[in-house]
Short mmCIF file of C-alpha atoms in Angstrom, two decimals:
data_model
loop_
_atom_site.label_atom_id
_atom_site.label_comp_id
_atom_site.label_asym_id
_atom_site.label_seq_id
_atom_site.Cartn_x
_atom_site.Cartn_y
_atom_site.Cartn_z
CA MET A 84 -118.06 41.21 53.22
CA ARG A 85 -114.98 43.29 54.39
CA ILE A 86 -112.65 42.04 57.26
CA ARG A 87 -110.91 44.97 59.05
CA GLN A 88 -109.71 46.18 62.42
CA LEU A 89 -112.53 48.03 64.50
CA THR A 90 -111.81 51.64 65.42
CA LYS A 91 -111.96 53.24 68.94
CA GLU A 92 -115.52 54.90 67.96
CA GLU A 93 -116.81 51.08 67.38
CA ALA A 94 -115.95 50.11 71.25
CA ALA A 95 -119.94 50.36 72.39
CA GLU A 96 -121.20 48.48 69.22
CA ARG A 97 -118.62 45.96 70.31
CA VAL A 98 -119.51 45.82 73.96
CA ALA A 99 -123.08 45.69 72.94
CA LEU A 100 -122.41 42.52 70.22
CA SER A 101 -120.46 40.77 73.21
CA GLU A 102 -123.61 41.54 75.68
CA PHE A 103 -126.33 39.68 73.60
CA ALA A 104 -124.12 37.03 72.01
CA PHE A 105 -122.78 35.87 75.55
CA GLN A 106 -126.01 36.80 77.35
CA LEU A 107 -124.41 39.25 79.59
CA GLU A 108 -125.83 41.85 81.91
CA LEU A 109 -123.60 44.54 82.21
CA THR A 110 -124.06 47.44 84.50
CA GLU A 111 -123.50 50.60 83.36
CA GLN A 112 -120.14 50.89 85.14
CA GLN A 113 -119.01 47.70 83.64
CA ARG A 114 -119.70 48.65 80.12
CA GLU A 115 -117.63 51.79 80.68
CA GLU A 116 -115.05 49.83 82.36
CA ARG A 117 -115.17 47.63 79.12
CA LYS A 118 -114.56 50.67 76.86
CA THR A 119 -112.08 51.70 78.68
CA ARG A 120 -110.25 48.97 77.81
CA PHE A 121 -111.12 48.35 74.76
CA ARG A 122 -108.02 47.77 72.23
CA PRO A 123 -109.10 48.13 68.88
CA GLU A 124 -105.74 47.22 67.34
CA GLU A 125 -106.66 43.71 68.87
CA GLN A 126 -110.15 43.57 67.51
CA TRP A 127 -111.45 42.71 64.07
CA GLY A 128 -114.80 42.45 62.49
CA ALA A 129 -116.78 41.30 59.70
CA PHE A 130 -118.57 44.20 58.05
CA ASP A 131 -121.16 44.06 55.06
CA ASP A 132 -120.96 46.48 52.09
CA GLU A 133 -122.94 49.17 53.91
CA GLY A 134 -120.43 49.15 56.98
CA LYS A 135 -122.69 47.16 59.20
CA MET A 136 -120.93 44.73 61.83
CA LEU A 137 -121.89 41.34 61.27
CA SER A 138 -119.62 39.53 63.43
CA ALA A 139 -116.00 40.06 65.51
CA LEU A 140 -113.52 38.58 67.66
CA HIS A 141 -110.59 39.31 69.79
CA LEU A 142 -107.24 38.30 68.80
CA ALA A 143 -105.10 39.07 72.09
CA PRO A 144 -101.15 39.05 71.93
CA LEU A 145 -100.17 36.71 74.65
CA GLU A 146 -97.23 34.46 75.50
CA ILE A 147 -97.38 30.88 76.47
CA TYR A 148 -95.12 28.26 78.28
CA ILE A 149 -93.66 25.35 76.44
CA GLY A 150 -91.00 23.00 78.22
CA GLN A 151 -89.54 26.02 80.01
CA ARG A 152 -89.75 28.06 77.33
CA SER A 153 -92.05 30.90 76.18
CA LEU A 154 -93.57 31.44 72.58
CA LYS A 155 -95.80 33.82 71.39
CA MET A 156 -99.21 32.97 71.21
CA GLY A 157 -102.58 34.29 69.91
CA GLY A 158 -105.44 33.95 71.75
CA VAL A 159 -108.85 34.21 69.92
CA ALA A 160 -111.84 35.58 72.44
CA GLY A 161 -115.18 36.92 72.39
CA VAL A 162 -116.16 35.59 68.77
CA ALA A 163 -120.01 36.74 68.67
CA THR A 164 -122.12 37.13 65.63
CA TRP A 165 -125.47 38.99 65.44
CA PRO A 166 -128.53 36.85 64.44
CA GLU A 167 -129.23 38.35 61.22
CA ALA A 168 -125.52 37.56 60.09
CA ARG A 169 -124.98 33.80 61.28
CA ARG A 170 -124.54 31.01 59.24
CA HIS A 171 -123.12 33.24 56.44
CA GLY A 172 -119.57 32.40 56.78
CA CYS A 173 -118.78 35.49 58.75
CA VAL A 174 -116.95 33.74 61.79
CA ALA A 175 -115.21 31.20 58.96
CA LYS A 176 -113.62 34.42 57.06
CA LEU A 177 -112.75 35.87 60.20
CA LEU A 178 -110.89 32.88 61.50
CA ALA A 179 -109.26 32.74 58.54
CA HIS A 180 -108.07 35.76 58.30
CA ALA A 181 -107.04 35.58 62.13
CA LEU A 182 -104.55 32.87 61.16
CA GLU A 183 -103.08 35.31 58.62
CA VAL A 184 -102.46 38.11 60.94
CA MET A 185 -101.08 35.68 64.02
CA ARG A 186 -98.73 34.11 61.49
CA GLY A 187 -97.51 37.92 60.50
CA GLN A 188 -96.75 38.63 64.33
CA GLY A 189 -94.98 35.30 64.50
CA GLN A 190 -97.84 33.89 66.59
CA THR A 191 -96.90 30.46 65.88
CA VAL A 192 -99.78 29.01 68.14
CA SER A 193 -103.22 29.75 69.09
CA MET A 194 -105.38 28.74 71.85
CA LEU A 195 -109.32 29.67 72.79
CA HIS A 196 -112.06 28.48 74.69
CA PRO A 197 -114.92 26.98 72.75
CA PHE A 198 -118.51 27.32 72.82
CA SER A 199 -118.54 23.93 70.74
CA PHE A 200 -115.22 21.92 70.31
CA PRO A 201 -116.58 20.23 66.94
CA PHE A 202 -117.20 23.83 65.60
CA TYR A 203 -113.73 24.78 65.97
CA ARG A 204 -112.16 21.30 65.03
CA LYS A 205 -113.75 22.30 61.65
CA TYR A 206 -110.78 25.48 61.43
CA GLY A 207 -107.96 23.18 63.00
CA TRP A 208 -108.28 23.57 66.53
CA GLU A 209 -107.87 20.81 69.09
CA MET A 210 -108.68 20.11 72.48
CA THR A 211 -105.42 20.04 74.25
CA ILE A 212 -105.95 21.11 78.03
CA GLU A 213 -107.97 19.45 80.04
CA ARG A 214 -108.54 20.13 84.15
CA LYS A 215 -109.38 17.93 86.84
CA GLN A 216 -111.77 19.59 89.49
CA TYR A 217 -112.49 18.24 92.91
CA GLU A 218 -115.40 18.70 95.38
CA ILE A 219 -113.89 17.52 98.93
CA GLU A 220 -115.61 17.71 101.99
CA SER A 221 -113.65 19.23 104.98
CA LYS A 222 -114.24 16.01 106.94
CA GLN A 223 -112.09 14.08 104.36
CA LEU A 224 -109.29 16.26 104.96
CA PRO A 225 -106.43 14.47 106.61
CA ALA A 226 -103.99 16.10 109.71
CA ILE A 227 -101.15 17.22 107.42
CA GLU A 228 -97.59 17.15 108.91
CA GLY A 229 -94.13 17.29 107.70
CA PHE A 230 -93.21 20.96 107.03
CA ALA A 231 -90.99 23.59 108.33
CA GLY A 232 -92.47 26.89 106.86
CA GLN A 233 -95.83 28.71 107.27
CA VAL A 234 -98.40 30.20 105.68
CA VAL A 235 -99.32 33.82 105.81
CA ARG A 236 -102.14 35.64 104.41
CA ILE A 237 -100.69 38.54 102.01
CA PRO A 238 -102.05 41.59 100.11
CA LYS A 239 -103.32 40.11 96.28
CA GLU A 240 -100.61 41.72 94.73
CA ALA A 241 -98.65 40.17 91.71
CA SER A 242 -95.21 41.28 92.57
CA ALA A 243 -95.75 38.64 95.54
CA LEU A 244 -96.68 35.88 93.93
CA ASN A 245 -95.55 36.16 90.11
CA GLY A 246 -92.50 34.63 91.20
CA VAL A 247 -93.63 31.54 92.52
CA TYR A 248 -96.38 31.61 89.75
CA GLU A 249 -93.59 31.19 86.88
CA ARG A 250 -91.73 28.63 88.41
CA PHE A 251 -95.05 26.45 88.65
CA ALA A 252 -96.46 27.48 85.19
CA ARG A 253 -93.30 26.19 83.44
CA ARG A 254 -93.57 23.02 84.50
CA TYR A 255 -97.18 22.92 81.85
CA THR A 256 -97.79 23.32 78.61
CA GLY A 257 -100.07 26.18 77.76
CA MET A 258 -99.56 28.09 81.02
CA LEU A 259 -99.55 32.18 80.49
CA LYS A 260 -96.67 34.39 80.62
CA ARG A 261 -98.79 36.99 83.04
CA SER A 262 -97.95 40.49 83.01
CA GLU A 263 -98.87 42.80 85.69
CA GLU A 264 -101.94 44.05 83.99
CA TRP A 265 -103.15 40.55 83.70
CA TRP A 266 -102.51 39.64 86.97
CA GLU A 267 -104.62 42.66 88.28
CA GLN A 268 -107.48 42.49 85.93
CA ARG A 269 -107.83 38.91 85.60
CA ALA A 270 -106.03 36.66 88.13
CA LEU A 271 -106.57 38.74 90.91
CA SER A 272 -110.20 40.21 90.13
CA LYS A 273 -112.06 37.56 92.00
CA PRO A 274 -113.33 38.05 95.10
CA GLY A 275 -111.29 36.77 98.32
CA LEU A 276 -107.98 36.51 99.12
CA ALA A 277 -104.55 35.26 99.05
CA ALA A 278 -102.20 33.30 101.07
CA LEU A 279 -98.18 32.46 100.52
CA TYR A 280 -96.12 29.47 102.10
CA ARG A 281 -92.68 30.03 102.58
CA ASN A 282 -90.39 27.55 103.56
CA GLY A 283 -88.12 27.53 107.05
CA ASP A 284 -85.95 29.73 105.64
CA GLY A 285 -88.70 32.29 104.15
CA THR A 286 -88.34 31.46 100.53
CA PRO A 287 -91.81 31.49 98.87
CA GLU A 288 -92.68 28.21 97.45
CA GLY A 289 -96.46 28.13 97.00
CA TYR A 290 -99.54 30.30 97.38
CA ILE A 291 -103.29 30.05 97.08
CA LEU A 292 -106.33 32.29 96.14
CA TYR A 293 -109.22 31.43 97.62
CA ASP A 294 -112.59 32.80 98.77
CA VAL A 295 -114.87 31.35 101.74
CA ARG A 296 -118.40 31.97 101.56
CA ASN A 297 -121.87 30.14 102.34
CA ARG A 298 -120.31 27.54 103.86
CA LEU A 299 -117.66 26.52 100.91
CA MET A 300 -114.32 27.19 100.41
CA THR A 301 -113.35 28.06 96.56
CA VAL A 302 -109.90 27.56 95.80
CA HIS A 303 -109.71 29.95 92.71
CA GLU A 304 -105.39 29.20 91.95
CA TRP A 305 -103.42 26.78 93.56
CA ALA A 306 -99.58 26.30 93.22
CA ALA A 307 -97.05 25.12 95.28
CA LEU A 308 -93.41 24.07 94.02
CA THR A 309 -91.92 21.25 96.46
CA GLU A 310 -93.91 18.52 98.47
CA GLU A 311 -93.35 20.68 101.76
CA ALA A 312 -95.54 23.64 100.20
CA ARG A 313 -98.17 21.38 99.26
CA ARG A 314 -98.30 19.96 102.66
CA GLY A 315 -98.25 23.33 104.02
CA LEU A 316 -101.39 25.11 101.77
CA TRP A 317 -103.18 21.50 102.53
CA SER A 318 -103.03 22.30 106.32
CA PHE A 319 -103.89 25.99 105.76
CA VAL A 320 -107.00 24.57 103.82
CA ALA A 321 -108.04 22.45 106.64
CA ASN A 322 -107.65 25.16 109.28
CA HIS A 323 -110.99 26.42 107.51
CA ASP A 324 -113.03 23.55 108.70
CA SER A 325 -115.05 25.92 111.19
CA MET A 326 -116.10 27.81 108.35
CA ALA A 327 -116.17 25.35 105.28
CA ASP A 328 -118.24 22.12 105.13
CA LYS A 329 -116.49 21.48 101.68
CA ILE A 330 -113.62 22.60 99.46
CA ALA A 331 -114.46 22.99 95.53
CA MET A 332 -110.63 23.51 93.36
CA THR A 333 -109.60 23.23 90.15
CA VAL A 334 -106.36 21.47 89.51
CA PRO A 335 -104.08 20.17 86.74
CA VAL A 336 -104.52 16.42 85.46
CA ASP A 337 -101.65 15.00 86.85
CA ASP A 338 -102.66 16.38 90.58
CA ALA A 339 -102.25 13.37 92.88
CA THR A 340 -104.58 14.51 95.50
CA SER A 341 -106.31 11.41 95.94
CA PHE A 342 -103.45 9.38 96.21
CA TRP A 343 -101.93 11.36 98.85
CA PHE A 344 -105.50 11.58 101.07
CA ALA A 345 -106.74 8.51 103.28
CA ASP A 346 -109.64 8.47 101.92
CA PRO A 347 -110.03 9.36 98.12
CA ARG A 348 -113.46 8.67 97.63
CA PHE A 349 -114.30 12.69 96.65
CA LYS A 350 -115.97 14.15 93.48
CA GLN A 351 -113.44 14.55 91.18
CA GLU A 352 -113.86 15.46 87.44
CA ILE A 353 -111.97 15.84 84.33
CA ILE A 354 -113.02 18.73 82.16
CA PRO A 355 -112.46 19.26 79.12
CA TYR A 356 -111.52 23.08 78.69
CA PHE A 357 -109.43 25.03 76.13
CA MET A 358 -108.48 23.97 72.40
CA SER A 359 -105.24 24.84 70.65
CA ARG A 360 -103.83 25.11 67.18
CA ILE A 361 -100.50 25.03 65.51
CA VAL A 362 -100.54 28.47 63.36
CA ASP A 363 -97.10 28.29 61.88
CA ALA A 364 -95.91 24.59 61.63
CA ALA A 365 -92.64 25.39 60.56
CA GLY A 366 -91.84 28.63 62.76
CA PHE A 367 -93.36 26.60 65.80
CA VAL A 368 -90.78 23.64 65.52
CA ALA A 369 -88.14 26.05 65.19
CA GLN A 370 -89.10 26.97 68.84
CA TYR A 371 -90.30 23.45 70.04
CA PRO A 372 -88.46 21.91 72.73
CA PHE A 373 -88.10 18.67 71.14
CA LEU A 374 -85.52 16.17 73.10
CA PRO A 375 -82.36 15.62 71.85
CA GLY A 376 -81.32 12.46 70.35
CA SER A 377 -77.95 10.12 69.89
CA ALA A 378 -77.67 11.64 66.30
CA ASP A 379 -79.20 13.40 63.79
CA GLU A 380 -82.40 12.55 62.75
CA ALA A 381 -84.93 13.09 59.85
CA LEU A 382 -88.45 12.45 58.28
CA THR A 383 -91.27 13.45 55.60
CA ILE A 384 -94.25 14.43 56.92
CA THR A 385 -97.56 15.02 54.79
CA LEU A 386 -99.52 17.76 56.60
CA ILE A 387 -102.82 18.44 55.43
CA ASP A 388 -104.68 21.94 56.77
CA ARG A 389 -107.60 23.14 54.61
CA HIS A 390 -107.50 26.99 56.51
CA ALA A 391 -103.87 27.70 56.54
CA PRO A 392 -102.34 26.83 53.18
CA TRP A 393 -98.74 27.19 54.08
CA ASN A 394 -98.82 24.34 56.21
CA ASN A 395 -100.56 22.33 53.73
CA GLY A 396 -98.04 20.38 51.83
CA THR A 397 -95.18 17.48 52.03
CA PHE A 398 -92.29 18.93 54.38
CA ARG A 399 -88.60 17.38 55.33
CA LEU A 400 -88.56 17.34 59.09
CA GLU A 401 -84.89 17.42 60.72
CA TRP A 402 -83.55 17.25 64.24
CA ASP A 403 -79.83 18.15 65.23
CA ARG A 404 -78.43 15.87 68.22
CA ASP A 405 -79.28 18.31 70.64
CA GLY A 406 -82.76 18.66 69.47
CA THR A 407 -82.80 21.45 67.82
CA ALA A 408 -85.15 21.12 64.77
CA ARG A 409 -86.48 22.49 61.40
CA MET A 410 -89.15 21.85 58.68
CA GLN A 411 -89.17 22.67 55.20
CA GLN A 412 -91.33 22.16 52.49
CA THR A 413 -90.15 19.46 49.93
CA GLU A 414 -91.53 19.16 46.22
CA ARG A 415 -92.16 15.09 47.01
CA GLN A 416 -92.07 12.62 49.48
CA SER A 417 -88.15 11.94 49.91
CA ALA A 418 -86.81 8.74 50.53
CA GLY A 419 -86.71 7.12 54.25
CA ALA A 420 -89.22 7.68 56.99
CA GLY A 421 -92.29 9.04 56.72
CA ILE A 422 -95.77 10.13 58.17
CA ALA A 423 -99.15 11.86 57.10
CA CYS A 424 -101.61 13.76 59.48
CA ASP A 425 -103.77 16.75 59.64
CA ILE A 426 -102.91 19.88 61.67
CA GLN A 427 -105.43 18.76 64.59
CA THR A 428 -103.09 15.85 65.07
CA LEU A 429 -99.85 17.49 65.02
CA THR A 430 -101.38 20.14 67.58
CA ALA A 431 -102.34 17.15 69.58
CA LEU A 432 -98.90 15.70 69.69
CA LEU A 433 -97.14 18.84 70.24
CA LEU A 434 -99.27 20.28 72.75
CA GLY A 435 -101.90 17.94 74.27
CA ASN A 436 -99.38 15.74 75.40
CA ARG A 437 -101.08 12.47 73.18
CA ARG A 438 -98.23 10.33 72.32
CA PRO A 439 -97.04 9.22 68.48
CA GLU A 440 -97.69 5.66 69.04
CA GLN A 441 -101.12 6.39 70.97
CA MET A 442 -102.16 8.75 67.76
CA ALA A 443 -100.85 5.67 65.19
CA ARG A 444 -103.25 3.39 67.08
CA TRP A 445 -105.91 5.63 67.05
CA GLY A 446 -105.49 6.31 63.05
CA ARG A 447 -104.86 9.80 63.60
CA LEU A 448 -101.22 9.63 62.54
CA GLN A 449 -100.41 7.33 59.27
CA GLY A 450 -96.68 6.39 58.44
CA ASP A 451 -94.53 3.67 58.87
CA GLY A 452 -93.23 2.33 62.51
CA GLU A 453 -89.89 4.04 61.88
CA ALA A 454 -91.14 7.42 61.63
CA VAL A 455 -93.44 7.03 64.66
CA SER A 456 -90.76 5.82 66.83
CA VAL A 457 -88.45 8.74 65.60
CA LEU A 458 -91.41 11.09 67.05
CA GLU A 459 -91.93 8.70 70.25
CA ARG A 460 -88.26 9.70 70.90
CA ARG A 461 -87.94 13.29 70.21
CA VAL A 462 -91.22 14.30 71.32
CA PRO A 463 -91.21 15.32 75.42
CA SER A 464 -94.17 14.42 77.75
CA LEU A 465 -95.50 17.56 78.89
CA THR A 466 -98.23 17.88 80.94
CA PRO A 467 -100.83 20.72 79.64
CA TYR A 468 -102.55 23.06 81.82
CA LEU A 469 -104.36 26.54 81.92
CA ALA A 470 -105.18 28.29 84.87
CA ASP A 471 -106.75 31.23 83.09
CA PHE A 472 -109.68 32.11 81.09
CA PHE A 473 -110.12 34.41 78.19
#
């Protein structure tokens, strides 16, 4: 089996594989559009000795926000295998190769949307992002007051929305840093309209991307930077009561709409959504926004990673007072505080907002109480969220 990048000439076969694997029914125009957007440098395939494509995946060079910082991220998508090649280790080899490629490209973290959570957990990815989904009857919407600005419908253009989006995205762990191309081809490609909230001074503080049809208002995306913007956007939604009997929307898990509403008994679901994986632990730790402390601190961490050998071993993790951290492999367990965990647990701690003390209680983090306390002090509470799909 050989792993290599695809060529431009293999675009049609790659599209056909995706159509089959994901049971897509593309029109000829959609196939041509996919071929036009095909970037062979982002596509990797597993081939047999005769050069036949067995499996493929898309490795997208993206960036995500973590605690106000943007980090390079390898987005794994479109993982597909022809049925005659399944259960022959093709995807396992592709994923192992992708980890090496991401490390070489400085992508210290990876994310993907799994067809199966257990499958990708075997290779070091962990569930980090959940989303909350609402279904609200229009009659449950309260009268909204207390805002001085207004909501106006605007053309669906990235330039009008990205400023609000970036300020909103930086509040969460896992939100994409969107390019103009991503806005046009992804975020704004869904049917419907856009509306912007401007405060009393005319400053944009929120927006909504939505569609209304068949008595249902679907909110594709929602961002409110202030309490005033939140009230203004909900008032705008309520003004569609003559057109829609229900509102469906997806929000971060920390959204408190049910508390704000007089009648909180509407349908709410927490949906497991995306998985993440630390690709290069030392590189990731050096960029991560740890909290400052009263003094320099350190601990020893024994990390288990069966698919990325550079992460597998014992490391000394050190923090400066200002939160700057470094992680270096060491020959042996040094004196002082120490912990042990696998790469999934470390990913959940730093990207999934699973607290160290919580993970220790669950048996996912082993170590003495002093080491767990150091982590508890240094790891910030960051709510994971992703508004996009890839």
